[in-house]
Coordinates of C-alpha atoms and ligand atoms in Angstrom, one line a residue:
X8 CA 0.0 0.0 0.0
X9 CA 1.0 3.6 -0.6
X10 CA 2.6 5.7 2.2
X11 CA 2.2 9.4 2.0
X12 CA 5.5 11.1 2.4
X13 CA 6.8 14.5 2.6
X14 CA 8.2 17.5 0.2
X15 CA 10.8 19.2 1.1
X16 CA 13.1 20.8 -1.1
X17 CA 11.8 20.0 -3.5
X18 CA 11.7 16.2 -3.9
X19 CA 9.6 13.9 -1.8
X20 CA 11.4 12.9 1.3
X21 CA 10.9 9.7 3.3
X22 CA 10.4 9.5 7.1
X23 CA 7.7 6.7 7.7
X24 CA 9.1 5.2 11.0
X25 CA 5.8 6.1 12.5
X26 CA 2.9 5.5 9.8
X27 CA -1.3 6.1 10.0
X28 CA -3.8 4.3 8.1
X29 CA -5.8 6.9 5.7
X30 CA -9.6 5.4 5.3
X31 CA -11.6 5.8 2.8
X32 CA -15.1 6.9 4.4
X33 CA -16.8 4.6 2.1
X34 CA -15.9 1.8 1.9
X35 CA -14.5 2.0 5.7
X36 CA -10.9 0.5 4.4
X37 CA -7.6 1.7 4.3
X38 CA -6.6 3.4 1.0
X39 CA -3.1 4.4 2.3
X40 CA -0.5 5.2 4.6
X41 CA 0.4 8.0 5.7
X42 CA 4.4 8.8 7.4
X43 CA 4.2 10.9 10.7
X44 CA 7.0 12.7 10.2
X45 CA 9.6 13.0 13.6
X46 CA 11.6 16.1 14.7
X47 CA 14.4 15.9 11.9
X48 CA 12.1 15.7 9.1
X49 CA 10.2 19.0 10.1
X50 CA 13.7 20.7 11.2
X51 CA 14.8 20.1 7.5
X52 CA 11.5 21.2 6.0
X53 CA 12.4 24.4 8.2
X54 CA 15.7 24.6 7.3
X55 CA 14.6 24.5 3.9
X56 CA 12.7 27.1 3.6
X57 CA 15.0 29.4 6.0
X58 CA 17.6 28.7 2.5
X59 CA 15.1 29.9 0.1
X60 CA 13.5 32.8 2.0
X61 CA 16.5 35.2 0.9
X62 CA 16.5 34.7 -2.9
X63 CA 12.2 34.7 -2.8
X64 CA 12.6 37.6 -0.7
X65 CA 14.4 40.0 -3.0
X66 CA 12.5 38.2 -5.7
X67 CA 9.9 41.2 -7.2
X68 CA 6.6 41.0 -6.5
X69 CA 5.1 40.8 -9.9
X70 CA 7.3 37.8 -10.7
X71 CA 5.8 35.9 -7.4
X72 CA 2.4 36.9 -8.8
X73 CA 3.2 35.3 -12.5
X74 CA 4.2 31.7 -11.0
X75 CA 0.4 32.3 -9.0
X76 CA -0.9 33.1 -12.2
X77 CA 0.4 30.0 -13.7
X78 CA 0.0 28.2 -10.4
X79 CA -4.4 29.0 -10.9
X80 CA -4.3 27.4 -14.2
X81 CA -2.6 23.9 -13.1
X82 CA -5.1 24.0 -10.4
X83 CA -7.7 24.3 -12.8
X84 CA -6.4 21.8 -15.9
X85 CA -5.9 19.2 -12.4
X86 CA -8.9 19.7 -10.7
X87 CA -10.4 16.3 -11.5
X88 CA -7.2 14.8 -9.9
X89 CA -7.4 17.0 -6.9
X90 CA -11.2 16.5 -6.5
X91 CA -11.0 12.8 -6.8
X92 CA -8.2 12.2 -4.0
X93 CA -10.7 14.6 -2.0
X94 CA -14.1 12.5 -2.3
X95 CA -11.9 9.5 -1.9
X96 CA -10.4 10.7 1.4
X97 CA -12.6 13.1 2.9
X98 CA -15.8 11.3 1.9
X99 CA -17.5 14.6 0.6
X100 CA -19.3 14.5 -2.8
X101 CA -18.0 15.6 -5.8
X102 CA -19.8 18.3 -5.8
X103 CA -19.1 19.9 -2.7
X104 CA -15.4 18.6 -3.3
X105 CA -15.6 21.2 -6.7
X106 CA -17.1 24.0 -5.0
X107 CA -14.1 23.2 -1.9
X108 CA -11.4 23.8 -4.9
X109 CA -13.4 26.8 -6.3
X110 CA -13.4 28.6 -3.5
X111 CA -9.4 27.9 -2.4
X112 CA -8.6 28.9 -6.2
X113 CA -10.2 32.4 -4.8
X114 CA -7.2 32.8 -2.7
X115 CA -4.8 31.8 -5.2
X116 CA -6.6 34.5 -7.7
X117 CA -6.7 37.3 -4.7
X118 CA -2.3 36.3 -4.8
X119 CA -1.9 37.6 -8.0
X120 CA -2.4 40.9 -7.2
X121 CA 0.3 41.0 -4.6
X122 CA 1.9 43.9 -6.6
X123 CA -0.9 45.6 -5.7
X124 CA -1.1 45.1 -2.3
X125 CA 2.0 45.4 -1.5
X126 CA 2.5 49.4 -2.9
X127 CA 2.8 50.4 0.5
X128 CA 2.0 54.0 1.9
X129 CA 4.1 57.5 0.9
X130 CA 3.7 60.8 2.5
X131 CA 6.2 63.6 0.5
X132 CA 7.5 66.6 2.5
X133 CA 6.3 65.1 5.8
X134 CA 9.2 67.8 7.3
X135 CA 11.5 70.4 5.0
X136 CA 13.1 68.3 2.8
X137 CA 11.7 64.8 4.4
X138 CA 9.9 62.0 2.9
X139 CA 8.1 59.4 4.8
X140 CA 6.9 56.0 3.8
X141 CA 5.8 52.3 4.8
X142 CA 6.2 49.6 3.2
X143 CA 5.3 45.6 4.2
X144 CA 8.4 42.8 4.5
X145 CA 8.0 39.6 5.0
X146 CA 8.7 38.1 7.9
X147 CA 10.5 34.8 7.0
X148 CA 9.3 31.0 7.7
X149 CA 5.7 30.5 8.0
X150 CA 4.3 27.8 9.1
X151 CA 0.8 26.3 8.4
X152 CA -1.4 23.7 10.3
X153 CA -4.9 22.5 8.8
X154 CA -7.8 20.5 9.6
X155 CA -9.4 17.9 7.4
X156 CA -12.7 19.0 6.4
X157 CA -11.0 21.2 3.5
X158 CA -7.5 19.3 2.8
X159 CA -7.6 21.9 -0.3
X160 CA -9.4 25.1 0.5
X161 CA -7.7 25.7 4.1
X162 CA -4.1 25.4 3.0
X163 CA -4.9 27.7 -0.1
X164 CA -6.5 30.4 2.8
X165 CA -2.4 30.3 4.0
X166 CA 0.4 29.5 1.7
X167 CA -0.5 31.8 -1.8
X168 CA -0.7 34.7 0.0
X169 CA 2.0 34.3 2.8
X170 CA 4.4 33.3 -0.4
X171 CA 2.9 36.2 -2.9
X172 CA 4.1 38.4 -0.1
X173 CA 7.5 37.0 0.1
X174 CA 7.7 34.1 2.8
X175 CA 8.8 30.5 2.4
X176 CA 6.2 27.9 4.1
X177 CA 5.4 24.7 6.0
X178 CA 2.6 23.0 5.5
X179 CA 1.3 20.0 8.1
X180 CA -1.7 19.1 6.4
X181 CA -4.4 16.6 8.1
X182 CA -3.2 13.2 8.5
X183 CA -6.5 12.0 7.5
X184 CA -6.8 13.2 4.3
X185 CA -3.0 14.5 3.4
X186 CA -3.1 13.7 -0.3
X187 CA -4.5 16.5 -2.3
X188 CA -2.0 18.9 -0.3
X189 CA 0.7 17.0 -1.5
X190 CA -0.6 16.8 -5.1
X191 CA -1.2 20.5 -4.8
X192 CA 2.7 21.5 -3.6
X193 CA 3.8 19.7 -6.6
X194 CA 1.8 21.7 -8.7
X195 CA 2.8 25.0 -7.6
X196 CA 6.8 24.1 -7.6
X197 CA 5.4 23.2 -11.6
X198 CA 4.3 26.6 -11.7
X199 CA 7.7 27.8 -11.4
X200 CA 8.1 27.9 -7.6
X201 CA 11.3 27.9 -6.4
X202 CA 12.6 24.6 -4.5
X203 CA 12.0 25.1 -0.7
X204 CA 10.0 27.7 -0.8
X205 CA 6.7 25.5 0.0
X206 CA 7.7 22.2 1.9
X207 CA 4.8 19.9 3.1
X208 CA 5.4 17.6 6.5
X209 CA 2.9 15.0 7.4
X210 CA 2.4 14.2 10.5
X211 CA 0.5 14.6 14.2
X212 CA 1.5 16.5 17.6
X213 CA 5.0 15.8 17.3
X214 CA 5.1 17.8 14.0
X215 CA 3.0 20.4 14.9
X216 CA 4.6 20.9 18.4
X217 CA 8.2 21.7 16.4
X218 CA 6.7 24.0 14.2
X219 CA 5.4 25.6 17.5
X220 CA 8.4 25.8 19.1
X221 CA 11.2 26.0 16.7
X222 CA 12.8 29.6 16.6
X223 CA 13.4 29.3 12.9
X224 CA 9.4 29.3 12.3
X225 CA 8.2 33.5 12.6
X226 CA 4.8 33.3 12.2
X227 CA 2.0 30.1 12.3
X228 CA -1.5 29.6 10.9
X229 CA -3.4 27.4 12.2
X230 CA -7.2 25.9 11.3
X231 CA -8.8 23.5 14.2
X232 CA -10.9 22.3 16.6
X233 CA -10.6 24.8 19.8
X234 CA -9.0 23.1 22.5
X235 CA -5.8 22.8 19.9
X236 CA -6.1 26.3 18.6
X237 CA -5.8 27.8 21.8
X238 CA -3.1 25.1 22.4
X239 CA -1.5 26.4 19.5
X240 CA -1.7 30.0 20.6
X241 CA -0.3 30.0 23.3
X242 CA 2.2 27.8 22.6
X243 CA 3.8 29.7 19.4
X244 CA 3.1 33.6 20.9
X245 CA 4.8 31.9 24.1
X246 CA 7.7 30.9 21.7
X247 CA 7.8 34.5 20.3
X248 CA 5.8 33.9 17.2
X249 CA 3.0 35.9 15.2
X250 CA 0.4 33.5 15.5
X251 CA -3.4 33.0 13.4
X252 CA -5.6 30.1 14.9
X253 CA -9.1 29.8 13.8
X254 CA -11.0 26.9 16.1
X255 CA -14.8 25.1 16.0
X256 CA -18.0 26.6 16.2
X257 CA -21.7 26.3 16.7
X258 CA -23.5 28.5 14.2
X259 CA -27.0 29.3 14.5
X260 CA -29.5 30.1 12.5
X261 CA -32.2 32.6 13.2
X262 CA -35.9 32.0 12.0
X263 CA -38.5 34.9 11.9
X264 CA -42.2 34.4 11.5
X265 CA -42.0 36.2 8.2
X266 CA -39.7 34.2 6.7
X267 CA -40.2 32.6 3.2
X268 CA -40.4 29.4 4.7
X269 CA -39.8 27.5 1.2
X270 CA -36.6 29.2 0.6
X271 CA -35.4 28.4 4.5
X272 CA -35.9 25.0 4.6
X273 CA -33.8 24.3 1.5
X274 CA -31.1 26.8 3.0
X275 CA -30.9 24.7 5.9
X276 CA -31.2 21.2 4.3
X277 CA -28.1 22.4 2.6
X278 CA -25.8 24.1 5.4
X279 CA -26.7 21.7 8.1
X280 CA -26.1 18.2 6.0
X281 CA -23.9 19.3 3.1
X282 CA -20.1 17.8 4.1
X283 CA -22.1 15.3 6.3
X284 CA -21.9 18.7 8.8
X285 CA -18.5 18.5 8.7
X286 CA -18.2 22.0 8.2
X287 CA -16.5 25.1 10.0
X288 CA -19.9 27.1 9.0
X289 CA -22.4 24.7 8.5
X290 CA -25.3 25.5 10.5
X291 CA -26.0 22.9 13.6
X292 CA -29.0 25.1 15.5
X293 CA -31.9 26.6 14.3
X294 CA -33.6 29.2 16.9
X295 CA -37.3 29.4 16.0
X296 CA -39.4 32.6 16.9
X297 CA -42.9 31.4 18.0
X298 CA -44.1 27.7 18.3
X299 CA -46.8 27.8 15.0
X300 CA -43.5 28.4 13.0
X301 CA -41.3 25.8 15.2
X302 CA -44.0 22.9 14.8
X303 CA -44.1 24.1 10.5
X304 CA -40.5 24.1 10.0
X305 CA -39.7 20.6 11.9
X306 CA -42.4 19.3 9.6
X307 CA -40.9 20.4 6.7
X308 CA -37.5 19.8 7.6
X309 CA -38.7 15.7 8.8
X310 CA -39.9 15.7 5.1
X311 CA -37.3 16.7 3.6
X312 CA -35.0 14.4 5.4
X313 CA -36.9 11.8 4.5
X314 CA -35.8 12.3 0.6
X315 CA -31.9 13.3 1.3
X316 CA -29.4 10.8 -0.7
X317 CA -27.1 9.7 1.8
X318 CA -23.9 7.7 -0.6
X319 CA -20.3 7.2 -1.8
X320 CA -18.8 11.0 -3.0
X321 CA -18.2 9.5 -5.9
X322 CA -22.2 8.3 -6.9
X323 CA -23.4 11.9 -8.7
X324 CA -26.8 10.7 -6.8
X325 CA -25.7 11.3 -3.5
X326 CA -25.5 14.2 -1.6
X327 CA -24.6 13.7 1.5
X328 CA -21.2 11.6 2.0
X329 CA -20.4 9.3 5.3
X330 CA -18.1 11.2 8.5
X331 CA -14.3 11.0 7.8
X332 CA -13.6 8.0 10.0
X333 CA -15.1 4.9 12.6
X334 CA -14.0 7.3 15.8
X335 CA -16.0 10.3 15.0
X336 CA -19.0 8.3 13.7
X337 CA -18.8 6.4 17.3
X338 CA -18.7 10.2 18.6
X339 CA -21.5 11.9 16.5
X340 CA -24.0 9.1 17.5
X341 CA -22.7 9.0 21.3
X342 CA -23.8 12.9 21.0
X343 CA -27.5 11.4 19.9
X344 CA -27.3 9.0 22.9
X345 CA -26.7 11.7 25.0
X346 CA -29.3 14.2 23.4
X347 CA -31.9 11.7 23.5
X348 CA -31.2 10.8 27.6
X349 CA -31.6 15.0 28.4
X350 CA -34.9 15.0 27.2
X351 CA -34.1 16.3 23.4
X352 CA -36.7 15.1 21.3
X353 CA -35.1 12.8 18.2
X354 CA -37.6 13.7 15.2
X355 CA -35.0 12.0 12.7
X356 CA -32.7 9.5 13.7
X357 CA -30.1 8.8 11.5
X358 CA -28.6 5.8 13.1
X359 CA -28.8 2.4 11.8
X360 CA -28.8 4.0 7.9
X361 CA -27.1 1.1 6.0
X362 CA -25.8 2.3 2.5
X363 CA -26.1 -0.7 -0.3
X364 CA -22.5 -2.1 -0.9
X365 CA -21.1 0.4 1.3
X366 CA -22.1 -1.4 4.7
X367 CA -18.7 -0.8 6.1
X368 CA -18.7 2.6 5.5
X369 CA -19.0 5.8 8.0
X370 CA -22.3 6.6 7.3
X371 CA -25.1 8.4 9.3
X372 CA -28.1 9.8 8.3
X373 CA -29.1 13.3 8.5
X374 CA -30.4 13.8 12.0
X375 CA -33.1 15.9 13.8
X376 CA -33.5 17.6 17.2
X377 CA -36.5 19.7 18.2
X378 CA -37.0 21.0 22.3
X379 CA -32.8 21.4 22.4
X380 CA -32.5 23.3 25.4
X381 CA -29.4 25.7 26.1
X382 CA -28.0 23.2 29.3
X383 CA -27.7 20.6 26.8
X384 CA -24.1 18.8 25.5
X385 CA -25.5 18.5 22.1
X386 CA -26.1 22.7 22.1
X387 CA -23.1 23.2 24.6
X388 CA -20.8 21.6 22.0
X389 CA -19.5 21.3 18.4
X390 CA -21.2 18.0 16.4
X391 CA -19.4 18.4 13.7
X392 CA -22.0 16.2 12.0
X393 CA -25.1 15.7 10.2
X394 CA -27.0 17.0 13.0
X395 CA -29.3 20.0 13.2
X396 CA -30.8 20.8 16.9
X397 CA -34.2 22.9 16.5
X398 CA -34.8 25.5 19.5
X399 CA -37.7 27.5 20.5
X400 CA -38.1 30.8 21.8
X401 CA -40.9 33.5 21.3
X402 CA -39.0 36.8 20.2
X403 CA -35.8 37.6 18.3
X404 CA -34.2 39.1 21.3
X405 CA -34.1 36.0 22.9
X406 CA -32.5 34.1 20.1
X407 CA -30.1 37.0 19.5
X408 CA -29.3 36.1 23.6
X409 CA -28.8 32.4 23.1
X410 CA -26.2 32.9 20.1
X411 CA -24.5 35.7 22.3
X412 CA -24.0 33.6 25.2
X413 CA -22.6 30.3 23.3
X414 CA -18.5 30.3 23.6
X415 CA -18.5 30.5 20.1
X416 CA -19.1 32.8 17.9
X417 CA -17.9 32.1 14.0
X418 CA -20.8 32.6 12.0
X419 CA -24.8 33.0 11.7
X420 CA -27.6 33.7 9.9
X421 CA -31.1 35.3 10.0
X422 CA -34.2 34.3 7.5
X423 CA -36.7 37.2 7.2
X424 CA -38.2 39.6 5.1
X425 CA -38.0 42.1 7.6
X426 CA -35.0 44.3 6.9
X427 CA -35.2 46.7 10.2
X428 CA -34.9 43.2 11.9
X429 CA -32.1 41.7 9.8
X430 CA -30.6 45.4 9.8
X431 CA -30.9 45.0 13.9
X432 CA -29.3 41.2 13.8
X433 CA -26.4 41.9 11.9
X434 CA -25.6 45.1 13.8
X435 CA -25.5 43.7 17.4
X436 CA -24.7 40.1 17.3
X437 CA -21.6 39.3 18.6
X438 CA -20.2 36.7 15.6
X439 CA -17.6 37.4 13.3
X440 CA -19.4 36.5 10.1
X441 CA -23.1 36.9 9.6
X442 CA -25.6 35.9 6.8
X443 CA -28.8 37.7 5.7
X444 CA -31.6 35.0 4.1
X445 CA -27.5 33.7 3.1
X446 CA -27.0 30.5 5.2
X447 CA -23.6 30.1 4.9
X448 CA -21.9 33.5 4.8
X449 CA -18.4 32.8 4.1
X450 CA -16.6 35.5 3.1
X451 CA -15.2 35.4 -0.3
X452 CA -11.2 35.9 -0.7
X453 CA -11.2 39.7 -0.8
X454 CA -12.8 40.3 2.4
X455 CA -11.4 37.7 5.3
X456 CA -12.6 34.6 7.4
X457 CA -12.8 34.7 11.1
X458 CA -15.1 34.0 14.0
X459 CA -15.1 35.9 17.6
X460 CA -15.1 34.6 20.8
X461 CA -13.4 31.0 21.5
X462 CA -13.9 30.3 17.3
X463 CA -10.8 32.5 16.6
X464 CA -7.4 33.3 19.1
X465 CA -5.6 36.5 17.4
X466 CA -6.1 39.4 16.2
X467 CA -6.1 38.9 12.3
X468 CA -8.8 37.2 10.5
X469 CA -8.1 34.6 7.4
X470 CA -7.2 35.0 3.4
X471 CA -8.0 38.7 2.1
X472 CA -6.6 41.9 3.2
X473 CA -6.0 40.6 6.5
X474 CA -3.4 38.2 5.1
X475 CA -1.4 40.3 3.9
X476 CA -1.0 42.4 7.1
X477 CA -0.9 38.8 8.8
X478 CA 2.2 37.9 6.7
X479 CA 4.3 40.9 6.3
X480 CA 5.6 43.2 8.9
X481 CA 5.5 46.9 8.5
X482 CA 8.5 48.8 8.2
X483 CA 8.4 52.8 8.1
X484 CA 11.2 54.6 6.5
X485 CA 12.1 58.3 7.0
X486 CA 14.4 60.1 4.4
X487 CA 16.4 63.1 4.3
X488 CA 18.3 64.6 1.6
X489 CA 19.3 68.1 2.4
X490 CA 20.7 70.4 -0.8
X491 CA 24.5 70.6 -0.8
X492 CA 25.7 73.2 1.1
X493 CA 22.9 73.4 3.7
X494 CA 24.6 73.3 7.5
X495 CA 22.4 72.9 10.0
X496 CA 23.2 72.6 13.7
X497 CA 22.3 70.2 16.6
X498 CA 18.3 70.5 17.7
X499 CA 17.7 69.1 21.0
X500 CA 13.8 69.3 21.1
X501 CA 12.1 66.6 19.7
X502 CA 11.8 67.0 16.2
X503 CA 8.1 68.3 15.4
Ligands
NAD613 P1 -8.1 19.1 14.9 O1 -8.0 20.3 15.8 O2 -8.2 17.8 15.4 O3 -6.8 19.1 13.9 C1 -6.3 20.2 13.2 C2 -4.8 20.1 13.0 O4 -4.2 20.0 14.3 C3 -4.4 18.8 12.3 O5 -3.4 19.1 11.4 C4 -3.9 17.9 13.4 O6 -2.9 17.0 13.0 C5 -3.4 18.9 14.4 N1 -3.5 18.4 15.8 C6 -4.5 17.5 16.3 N2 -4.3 17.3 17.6 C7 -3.2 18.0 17.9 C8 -2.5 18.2 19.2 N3 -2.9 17.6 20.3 N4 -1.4 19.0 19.2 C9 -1.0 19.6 18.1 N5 -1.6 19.5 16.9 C10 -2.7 18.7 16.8 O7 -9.3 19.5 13.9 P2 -9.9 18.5 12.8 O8 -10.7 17.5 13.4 O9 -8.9 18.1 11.8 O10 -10.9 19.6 12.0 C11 -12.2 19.9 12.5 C12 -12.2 21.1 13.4 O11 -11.7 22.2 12.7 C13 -13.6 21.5 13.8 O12 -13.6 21.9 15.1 C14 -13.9 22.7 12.9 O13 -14.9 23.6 13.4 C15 -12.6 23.3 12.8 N6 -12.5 24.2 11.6 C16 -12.5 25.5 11.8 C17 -12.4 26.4 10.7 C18 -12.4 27.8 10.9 O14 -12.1 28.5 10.0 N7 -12.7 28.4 12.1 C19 -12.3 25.8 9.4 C20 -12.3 24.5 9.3 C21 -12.4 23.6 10.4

């Protein structure tokens, strides 16, 4: 069987004393291994891309932009490759595996106007004689850590633009799902990267926790569950390092009376089960506003359910795929178990689905809760499944409290005709991204990507314009050229 290895310099490098299975979610078998790399692989891949940094440095910008240029096309003329190793890995239909790579080729697009973004800022004459201006430098090796719900789209968030602007990279990819990263790396150093520049370790905490700690890593990005982003926070800022790290969330949805109920119920079918739920922003609680619209939308929602093609990625019928492996399939039904014994009630159960020639595979149907009260564990915590807990309250204000007093806070939505009310919502609601009648609001590469509260530790949000401040340090230059023959004498005020 294959083993996944590593990229580092350029050529693939080969540390597999510790190995992982890679499932497919299918079929439930291995498909590959994967090589955990130790301490000396991810020192090299480090060291690697401390040799390249000076050369890409001082390399211009546009000619950075033209191998991103280049590097958007191979994504494109590959993306049958790419999507393939994604369904076979992740699970996730081909579909959604498409509109994954669509929306990391974004970032890659947003890269190629580095030029641009980089121009900096010039004040003339800021004193007699004296120019002033600022302009962005890199800051050296960056590293980046990713989750495996988008082995494509979350890496190309980090590396495009934290190279466009001049920085070599580490990648650790997911051990569950590491090959489309690979795949990827070797594409870009096609597109004319230089060796070193991008280096890809697999591996698990041992990886990660050198990239953490290592003095030649300035800066690390990270995509996770919670518990390790802020585990990665404050272990890289404690290490001196600039540090990004986007955790889990619990995103609700809001529900008005005057909602065009139609609309809402395929907006939800769609956030809360597409990916299986496997999703940063898919939406896992719906708050309704009165109990005649509760009792209507459960309804609805139980029908719908009913009809929802649960199958391989690769069947064009299905579209929902099975979980990414046996140990979060055992954890997403123990959440039911636990739902059901605090009094939730289970309108759908999803348990027990068997998939036709597939009966080994991770799969679970779409599942229902209505009567989810705030005490709960399935509201307290992150599912990460295909799971959606119904909740009722009898005016906006109180949903707006229930979503402002969950830990986390990455995104939300509102369904409503009523644009005083939506105006209201998106105004006051303490989440980082927001959706009007738009169920999943993720921003699109020229704005950013973050959550508040406990669903992002830092200051800077994802991709966009906050990537480039996030991978570049500021540096502000003040000039002087006096005309020849011009004396002046020593000023001991402060210059004004
Ligand atoms: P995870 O936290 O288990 O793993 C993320 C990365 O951290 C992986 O590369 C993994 O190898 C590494 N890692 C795991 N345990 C570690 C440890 N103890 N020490 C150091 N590194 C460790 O997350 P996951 O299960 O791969 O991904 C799902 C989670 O990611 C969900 O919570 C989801 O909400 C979150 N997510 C968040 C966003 C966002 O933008 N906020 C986007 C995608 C996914």
């Amino acid at each position: 069987m294959q083993t996944i290895q590593h990229f580092i310099n350029g050529k693939t490098v080969t540390d597999d004393q510790r190995t992982q299975s890679v499932f497919n979610p299918a079929t439930g078998q291995p498909c590959k291994n994967v090589a955990l790399a130790g301490s000396a692989t991810v020192k090299a891949a480090i060291e690697s891309a401390q040799a390249a940094f000076p050369a890409w440095r001082n390399t211009p910008a546009a000619k950075r932009a033209q191998v991103m240029y280049r590097f958007k096309q191979l994504l494109e003329d590959n993306a049958d490759k790419i999507c393939a190793l994604l369904t076979e890995e992740h699970g996730k239909v081909l579909d959604d595996a498409r509109g994954e790579l669509a929306r990391g080729i974004e970032n890659v697009e947003y890269a190629c106007g580095v030029p641009e973004l980089l121009k900096g800022e010039h004040s003339k004459n800021v004193g007699p004689a004296i120019d002033s201006w600022s302009e962005f430098q890199p800051l050296g090796v960056v590293a980046g850590i990713t989750p495996f719900n988008f082995p494509a789209m979350v890496p190309l968030w980090m590396y495009p633009m934290a190279i466009a602007c001049g920085n070599t990279f580490v990648l650790k990819p997911s051990e569950r799902d590491p090959s489309s990263a690979l795949l990827i790396a070797e594409l870009l150093q096609e597109a004319g990267l230089p060796k070193g520049v991008l280096n890809v370790v697999n591996g698990d905490k041992e990886a990660v926790d050198v990239l953490l700690t290592d003095p030649g890593v300035k800066a690390v990005s990270f995509v996770g569950s919670t518990p390790i982003a802020e585990h990665v926070y404050n272990t890289a800022n404690k290490h001196g390092k600039r540090v990004q790290a986007l955790g889990g969330a619990k995103n609700h949805a809001i529900v008005l009376p005057d909602a065009d109920l139609d609309n809402t119920v395929n907006a939800l079918m769609g956030a809360a089960y597409g990916s299986c739920g496997e999703r940063c922003m898919a939406l896992s609680v719906v708050v309704c506003v009165g109990d005649d619209l509760a009792d209507n939308l459960v309804g609805r929602l139980r029908d719908q359910l009913k009809g929802l093609k649960v199958g391989p990625g690769t069947d064009p019928a299905s579209e929902m795929g099975p979980l990414i492996n046996q140990a979060h399939l055992h954890k997403v039904s123990g959440f039911l178990a636990q739902g059901v014994e605090q009094g939730a009630e289970l309108v759908v159960d999803g348990r027990n689905l068997v998939v036709p020639g597939h009966e080994a595979g991770f799969f679970l149907g779409g599942c229902l809760f209505d009567r989810v009260k705030p005490e709960m564990i399935i509201y307290r915590e992150e599912i990460f499944g295909p799971v959606l807990c119904v909740m009722r309250v009898d005016t906006m204000e109180a949903a707006m409290e229930l979503i402002d007093a969950h830990e986390y806070g990455n995104g939300t939505c509102i369904f409503t005709r009523d644009g005083e009310a939506a105006r209201y919502f998106s105004d006051h609601i303490e989440v980082g991204m927001v959706g009007i009648n738009v169920p999943l609001p993720v921003p699109v590469s020229y704005h950013s990507f973050g959550g508040w509260k406990r669903s992002l530790f830092g200051d800077l949000h994802a991709y966009g314009p906050d990537a480039v401040r996030f991978y570049t340090k500021r540096k502000t230059i003040t000039q002087r050229w006096p005309s020849s023959g011009v004396r002046e004498g020593s000023q001991y005020a402060f210059p004004s």
